[in-house]
Short mmCIF file of C-alpha atoms in Angstrom, two decimals:
data_model
loop_
_atom_site.label_atom_id
_atom_site.label_comp_id
_atom_site.label_asym_id
_atom_site.label_seq_id
_atom_site.Cartn_x
_atom_site.Cartn_y
_atom_site.Cartn_z
CA MET A 1 16.83 -69.76 60.85
CA ASP A 2 13.53 -70.74 62.44
CA SER A 3 12.90 -74.43 62.83
CA GLU A 4 9.48 -74.05 61.23
CA PRO A 5 8.19 -71.52 58.72
CA SER A 6 5.63 -69.09 60.08
CA ASP A 7 3.46 -69.84 57.06
CA PRO A 8 3.06 -73.62 56.70
CA PHE A 9 2.58 -73.21 52.95
CA ALA A 10 5.63 -70.99 52.49
CA HIS A 11 8.64 -72.38 50.71
CA ALA A 12 11.01 -74.01 53.18
CA GLN A 13 14.66 -73.14 53.08
CA VAL A 14 17.36 -75.74 52.55
CA GLN A 15 19.69 -76.17 55.50
CA ALA A 16 22.93 -74.34 55.00
CA GLN A 17 26.04 -76.49 55.22
CA PRO A 18 29.00 -74.23 56.12
CA GLY A 19 32.18 -75.52 54.58
CA ALA A 20 30.37 -78.31 52.76
CA ALA A 21 31.89 -79.69 49.59
CA ARG A 22 30.58 -78.52 46.25
CA ARG A 23 27.59 -80.52 45.04
CA ARG A 24 28.23 -82.91 42.18
CA TRP A 25 25.73 -83.87 39.49
CA TRP A 26 24.85 -87.05 41.38
CA SER A 27 24.60 -85.41 44.82
CA ILE A 28 21.28 -85.30 46.63
CA GLN A 29 19.97 -82.16 48.29
CA PRO A 30 20.10 -81.74 52.07
CA PRO A 31 16.86 -82.11 54.02
CA PHE A 32 14.75 -79.06 54.74
CA ALA A 33 15.21 -77.33 58.08
CA VAL A 34 12.14 -78.41 60.05
CA SER A 35 11.59 -79.91 63.48
CA PRO A 36 12.07 -83.70 63.46
CA ILE A 37 9.22 -86.12 64.11
CA SER A 38 9.18 -89.62 65.54
CA ALA A 39 9.51 -92.68 63.33
CA ARG A 40 6.18 -93.95 64.66
CA ARG A 41 4.36 -90.83 63.52
CA ALA A 42 6.14 -90.85 60.16
CA TYR A 43 5.22 -94.45 59.37
CA ALA A 44 1.67 -94.01 60.65
CA GLU A 45 1.08 -91.12 58.27
CA VAL A 46 2.85 -92.75 55.33
CA LEU A 47 1.04 -96.08 55.59
CA ALA A 48 -2.36 -94.53 56.28
CA VAL A 49 -2.22 -92.24 53.24
CA PHE A 50 -0.81 -95.01 51.06
CA ALA A 51 -3.52 -97.48 52.08
CA ALA A 52 -6.25 -94.92 51.42
CA PHE A 53 -5.20 -94.41 47.81
CA PHE A 54 -3.59 -97.72 46.85
CA GLY A 55 -5.19 -100.42 49.00
CA ALA A 56 -7.79 -101.18 46.34
CA GLY A 57 -5.11 -101.23 43.66
CA ILE A 58 -3.14 -103.91 45.50
CA ILE A 59 -6.25 -106.12 45.73
CA ALA A 60 -7.17 -105.54 42.09
CA GLY A 61 -3.59 -106.31 41.04
CA GLY A 62 -3.69 -109.63 42.85
CA GLU A 63 -7.00 -110.52 41.22
CA THR A 64 -5.58 -109.56 37.83
CA LEU A 65 -2.57 -111.80 38.34
CA ALA A 66 -4.95 -114.64 39.22
CA GLY A 67 -6.98 -114.00 36.05
CA ARG A 68 -10.13 -113.01 37.94
CA TYR A 69 -10.28 -109.28 37.26
CA PRO A 70 -12.54 -108.34 34.30
CA THR A 71 -11.38 -106.35 31.29
CA PRO A 72 -12.72 -102.76 31.39
CA ALA A 73 -15.82 -102.36 29.23
CA GLY A 74 -18.55 -99.79 28.89
CA SER A 75 -19.70 -96.72 27.03
CA TRP A 76 -19.51 -92.95 27.32
CA ALA A 77 -22.04 -93.17 30.13
CA VAL A 78 -19.63 -95.38 32.08
CA PHE A 79 -16.22 -94.00 31.21
CA VAL A 80 -16.92 -90.25 31.49
CA PRO A 81 -17.96 -90.45 35.18
CA ALA A 82 -15.00 -92.76 35.78
CA ALA A 83 -12.69 -90.18 34.21
CA VAL A 84 -14.11 -87.43 36.43
CA SER A 85 -13.58 -89.70 39.44
CA GLN A 86 -9.94 -90.21 38.49
CA LEU A 87 -9.30 -86.48 38.24
CA GLY A 88 -11.06 -85.88 41.54
CA MET A 89 -8.90 -88.51 43.22
CA ALA A 90 -5.76 -86.80 41.91
CA GLY A 91 -6.86 -83.46 43.37
CA ILE A 92 -7.78 -84.99 46.71
CA ALA A 93 -4.48 -86.86 46.94
CA ALA A 94 -2.48 -83.68 46.37
CA LEU A 95 -4.61 -81.79 48.90
CA VAL A 96 -4.28 -84.49 51.58
CA VAL A 97 -0.52 -84.64 51.17
CA ILE A 98 -0.13 -80.85 51.33
CA LEU A 99 -2.36 -80.48 54.39
CA LEU A 100 -0.74 -83.31 56.36
CA ALA A 101 2.76 -82.11 55.55
CA SER A 102 1.88 -78.51 56.48
CA ARG A 103 1.02 -79.66 60.02
CA ARG A 104 4.68 -80.65 60.34
CA GLY A 105 6.07 -77.41 58.91
CA ILE A 106 6.59 -78.81 55.40
CA GLY A 107 5.47 -76.50 52.62
CA PRO A 108 4.54 -77.48 49.04
CA ARG A 109 8.04 -76.58 47.81
CA ALA A 110 9.61 -79.14 50.13
CA LEU A 111 7.18 -81.71 48.73
CA GLY A 112 8.62 -81.12 45.30
CA LEU A 113 5.74 -79.03 43.97
CA GLY A 114 8.00 -76.58 42.19
CA MET A 115 10.70 -76.42 39.55
CA PRO A 116 13.85 -78.53 40.10
CA ARG A 117 16.68 -76.79 41.94
CA PRO A 118 20.06 -77.24 40.21
CA ALA A 119 23.32 -77.49 42.13
CA SER A 120 24.14 -73.90 41.19
CA GLY A 121 22.08 -71.06 39.88
CA LYS A 122 18.34 -70.53 39.59
CA PRO A 123 15.84 -73.16 38.40
CA THR A 124 15.66 -73.22 34.62
CA ALA A 125 13.47 -74.91 32.06
CA SER A 126 16.49 -76.66 30.56
CA HIS A 127 17.37 -78.24 33.91
CA ALA A 128 13.79 -79.46 34.36
CA PHE A 129 13.89 -80.85 30.83
CA ARG A 130 17.01 -82.89 31.60
CA ILE A 131 15.42 -84.31 34.76
CA ALA A 132 12.46 -85.38 32.62
CA VAL A 133 14.77 -87.08 30.12
CA TRP A 134 16.47 -88.97 32.96
CA ALA A 135 13.03 -90.11 34.13
CA MET A 136 12.08 -91.24 30.63
CA ALA A 137 15.29 -93.28 30.35
CA ALA A 138 14.51 -94.94 33.70
CA LEU A 139 11.01 -95.87 32.53
CA VAL A 140 12.35 -97.31 29.28
CA ILE A 141 14.93 -99.48 31.05
CA GLY A 142 12.46 -100.61 33.69
CA GLY A 143 9.82 -101.24 31.03
CA ILE A 144 12.18 -103.53 29.10
CA VAL A 145 12.89 -105.57 32.22
CA THR A 146 9.19 -105.75 33.06
CA GLY A 147 8.35 -106.87 29.53
CA LEU A 148 10.89 -109.69 29.75
CA LEU A 149 9.79 -110.98 33.16
CA ALA A 150 6.07 -110.16 33.44
CA THR A 151 3.62 -113.04 33.79
CA GLY A 152 0.53 -110.82 33.78
CA LYS A 153 -0.75 -107.35 32.95
CA LEU A 154 -3.83 -105.22 33.34
CA GLY A 155 -6.74 -106.20 31.14
CA GLN A 156 -7.48 -103.70 28.37
CA PRO A 157 -9.84 -103.65 25.38
CA LEU A 158 -8.34 -105.05 22.18
CA ARG A 159 -9.27 -101.88 20.27
CA PRO A 160 -10.23 -99.13 22.69
CA ASP A 161 -12.87 -96.66 21.56
CA GLY A 162 -13.00 -92.92 22.19
CA ALA A 163 -14.86 -93.25 25.49
CA TYR A 164 -12.25 -95.59 26.92
CA LEU A 165 -9.39 -93.36 25.73
CA VAL A 166 -10.93 -90.36 27.51
CA TYR A 167 -10.96 -92.42 30.68
CA ALA A 168 -7.40 -93.63 29.97
CA ALA A 169 -6.16 -90.05 29.62
CA ALA A 170 -7.70 -89.08 32.97
CA ALA A 171 -6.34 -92.24 34.61
CA SER A 172 -2.86 -91.52 33.22
CA LEU A 173 -2.90 -88.01 34.68
CA ALA A 174 -4.18 -89.32 38.01
CA ALA A 175 -1.46 -91.98 38.08
CA GLY A 176 1.24 -89.38 37.56
CA VAL A 177 -0.09 -87.02 40.22
CA VAL A 178 -1.10 -89.55 42.88
CA GLU A 179 1.90 -91.86 42.58
CA GLU A 180 4.54 -89.14 42.54
CA THR A 181 2.99 -87.06 45.32
CA VAL A 182 1.93 -89.89 47.65
CA VAL A 183 4.33 -92.78 47.00
CA LEU A 184 7.38 -90.67 46.22
CA ALA A 185 7.33 -87.13 47.62
CA PHE A 186 5.23 -87.71 50.75
CA VAL A 187 7.01 -90.94 51.67
CA VAL A 188 10.53 -89.59 51.15
CA VAL A 189 9.98 -86.20 52.81
CA THR A 190 8.14 -87.67 55.80
CA LEU A 191 10.76 -90.34 56.50
CA ARG A 192 13.58 -87.84 56.06
CA GLN A 193 11.90 -85.62 58.65
CA ALA A 194 11.98 -88.61 60.99
CA ASN A 195 15.76 -88.89 60.35
CA ARG A 196 15.46 -92.38 58.90
CA PRO A 197 18.54 -93.75 57.08
CA LEU A 198 18.60 -93.11 53.36
CA PRO A 199 18.76 -96.82 52.36
CA GLU A 200 15.66 -97.45 54.47
CA ILE A 201 13.81 -94.59 52.77
CA VAL A 202 14.67 -95.90 49.30
CA ILE A 203 13.63 -99.47 50.16
CA VAL A 204 10.30 -98.36 51.64
CA ALA A 205 9.48 -96.11 48.68
CA VAL A 206 10.36 -98.84 46.17
CA LEU A 207 8.42 -101.58 47.98
CA LEU A 208 5.32 -99.41 48.21
CA ARG A 209 5.58 -98.61 44.50
CA CYS A 210 5.93 -102.29 43.63
CA SER A 211 3.03 -103.42 45.81
CA TYR A 212 0.22 -102.15 43.57
CA HIS A 213 2.04 -103.33 40.43
CA ASP A 214 1.86 -106.91 41.66
CA TYR A 215 -0.14 -107.95 38.58
CA TYR A 216 3.17 -108.09 36.66
CA GLY A 217 4.40 -111.01 38.76
CA PRO A 218 8.22 -111.27 38.46
CA GLY A 219 8.05 -108.28 36.10
CA VAL A 220 7.75 -106.09 39.18
CA VAL A 221 11.57 -106.11 39.17
CA GLY A 222 11.41 -103.60 36.33
CA ILE A 223 9.12 -101.41 38.44
CA ALA A 224 11.67 -101.52 41.25
CA ILE A 225 14.41 -100.32 38.90
CA TRP A 226 12.70 -97.17 37.71
CA ALA A 227 11.11 -96.55 41.13
CA ALA A 228 14.56 -96.43 42.75
CA PHE A 229 15.76 -94.12 40.00
CA PHE A 230 12.79 -91.82 40.59
CA VAL A 231 13.69 -91.61 44.28
CA TRP A 232 17.20 -90.49 43.35
CA LEU A 233 15.88 -87.94 40.86
CA PHE A 234 13.59 -86.46 43.51
CA LEU A 235 16.36 -86.33 46.11
CA ARG A 236 18.69 -84.76 43.57
CA SER A 237 16.35 -82.17 42.07
CA GLY A 238 13.90 -81.51 44.91
CA SER A 239 10.98 -81.65 42.45
CA VAL A 240 8.36 -84.15 41.31
CA VAL A 241 6.95 -81.91 38.59
CA PRO A 242 9.05 -83.37 35.72
CA LEU A 243 8.38 -86.87 37.05
CA ILE A 244 4.62 -86.28 37.06
CA VAL A 245 4.71 -85.01 33.48
CA VAL A 246 6.82 -87.92 32.22
CA HIS A 247 4.74 -90.50 34.11
CA PHE A 248 1.55 -89.06 32.63
CA LEU A 249 2.88 -89.03 29.06
CA TRP A 250 4.35 -92.51 29.41
CA ASP A 251 1.07 -94.07 30.52
CA LEU A 252 -0.87 -92.05 27.96
CA THR A 253 1.18 -93.31 25.01
CA ILE A 254 0.81 -96.91 26.22
CA PHE A 255 -2.97 -96.57 26.13
CA PHE A 256 -3.09 -94.63 22.87
CA GLU A 257 -0.76 -96.91 20.93
CA GLN A 258 -3.35 -99.66 21.23
CA ARG A 259 -5.57 -97.55 18.98
CA TRP A 260 -2.94 -95.70 16.93
CA HIS A 261 0.36 -97.50 16.44
CA VAL A 262 2.06 -94.22 15.56
CA PHE A 263 2.37 -93.55 19.30
CA ALA A 264 4.76 -96.48 19.63
CA ALA A 265 6.97 -94.93 16.94
CA LEU A 266 6.77 -91.54 18.63
CA ARG A 267 7.91 -93.03 21.91
CA LEU A 268 10.87 -94.70 20.19
CA ASP A 269 11.80 -91.43 18.48
CA ALA A 270 11.57 -89.60 21.79
CA PHE A 271 13.95 -92.09 23.41
CA VAL A 272 16.51 -91.33 20.71
CA LEU A 273 16.05 -87.60 20.17
CA LEU A 274 15.29 -86.26 23.65
CA PRO A 275 18.61 -87.38 25.22
CA LEU A 276 20.39 -85.66 22.34
CA ALA A 277 18.44 -82.46 22.99
CA ALA A 278 19.17 -82.76 26.72
CA GLY A 279 22.88 -83.04 25.98
CA ILE A 280 22.75 -79.88 23.88
CA THR A 281 21.00 -77.91 26.64
CA TRP A 282 23.56 -79.15 29.17
CA PHE A 283 26.44 -78.02 26.93
CA VAL A 284 24.85 -74.60 26.44
CA ASP A 285 24.32 -74.17 30.20
CA VAL A 286 27.94 -75.14 30.92
CA MET A 287 29.23 -72.61 28.40
CA ASN A 288 27.00 -69.91 29.84
CA ARG A 289 28.22 -70.60 33.38
CA ARG A 290 31.85 -70.50 32.31
CA GLY A 291 31.30 -67.23 30.51
CA ALA A 292 29.62 -65.71 33.54
CA SER A 293 32.40 -66.86 35.90
CA GLN A 294 35.29 -65.33 33.89
CA PRO A 295 36.67 -62.11 35.44
CA PRO A 296 36.31 -58.93 33.39
CA SER A 297 39.31 -58.09 31.24
CA ALA A 298 41.63 -55.26 32.33
CA PRO A 299 41.22 -51.92 30.50
CA ALA A 300 43.64 -51.27 27.71
CA GLU A 301 46.63 -49.08 28.48
CA GLN A 302 46.38 -45.46 27.41
CA PRO A 303 49.32 -44.52 25.20
CA GLY A 304 51.38 -41.53 26.21
CA TRP A 305 50.76 -41.78 29.95
CA PRO A 306 53.31 -43.00 32.43
CA PRO A 307 52.39 -46.40 33.95
CA ALA A 308 51.68 -44.85 37.34
CA PHE A 309 48.93 -42.69 35.85
CA GLN A 310 47.24 -45.10 33.41
CA ALA A 311 43.98 -44.87 35.38
CA GLY A 312 44.00 -41.05 35.19
CA PRO A 313 45.79 -38.17 36.96
CA PRO A 314 46.04 -38.53 40.76
CA PRO A 315 44.24 -36.09 43.01
CA SER A 316 46.15 -33.22 44.57
CA PRO A 317 47.28 -33.76 48.18
CA THR A 318 45.56 -30.49 49.02
CA GLY A 319 42.35 -31.52 47.36
CA GLN A 320 42.53 -28.58 44.90
CA GLY A 321 42.63 -30.64 41.74
CA PRO A 322 45.15 -32.65 39.74
CA THR A 323 48.87 -31.91 39.99
CA TRP A 324 49.92 -33.45 36.70
CA PRO A 325 52.07 -32.31 35.12
CA PRO A 326 54.06 -31.15 38.19
CA PRO A 327 54.61 -27.39 38.51
CA PRO A 328 57.99 -26.11 37.39
CA ALA A 329 60.69 -25.89 40.09
#
């Protein structure tokens, strides 16, 4: 296998592990087979990209915690351009990450921009759905901890109007794309290419995620919980697509429930019903795999034939046709 793909945007191949033990449901995937880089280069790229997209957020979070950051206000003339800016930032973040990683032989697939890869078999929608449910559970648990410990939060209008909700929808999508591609996929893949220890990678990814959520104060502990869980989900599935979708929907419902309380009920229903649906899809997949792995049943015996000729009459030693029954002596 070549150390680097000839096409930097081609899907990388996972390193084969001859004789390796069978992957369990909690196992992480092996790193992609690419040439290693130095730790200095890895951290330089990680911190530079992170600062470009989240430096302002860290400052704004600190000002929010100090009570000095204003509550968003405006009209359609203000929020529509802001929404377009959010979407543009999401596209630029994804492009920057892909281009920088491609210079090191890492394609978009290695960055998690594809369907999750299960331990056995081809990627399926049901497997991606279960990864998304795991992510939702992590956000719920982390959100509870944050709610209990937080001493601050982002300022938001008491009753947001349509213009603000348009901006909120764009900001939610941008948060899902930028955070999961920059702070999760790019950080983890780059540090793995530098052969950094796994505990170090998890700590760095979690600390970076917590840094721009500093407006929660002690509530940032809840952020650390689901951030660490997201790292495991990415290492296990090799995909950030379900995480982006869940992150987007999670933020979106938080904004929308300020205007329509039904979204709070929908989120509670989802927390109850989606794990049940995930369990059903898992059971169905297990049954399908067991059915596919069973050997085919032996053909039924043909009555009236001797056991030695159940599969049919043997060929003649001379190649002239069957010799059954034997010629008379």
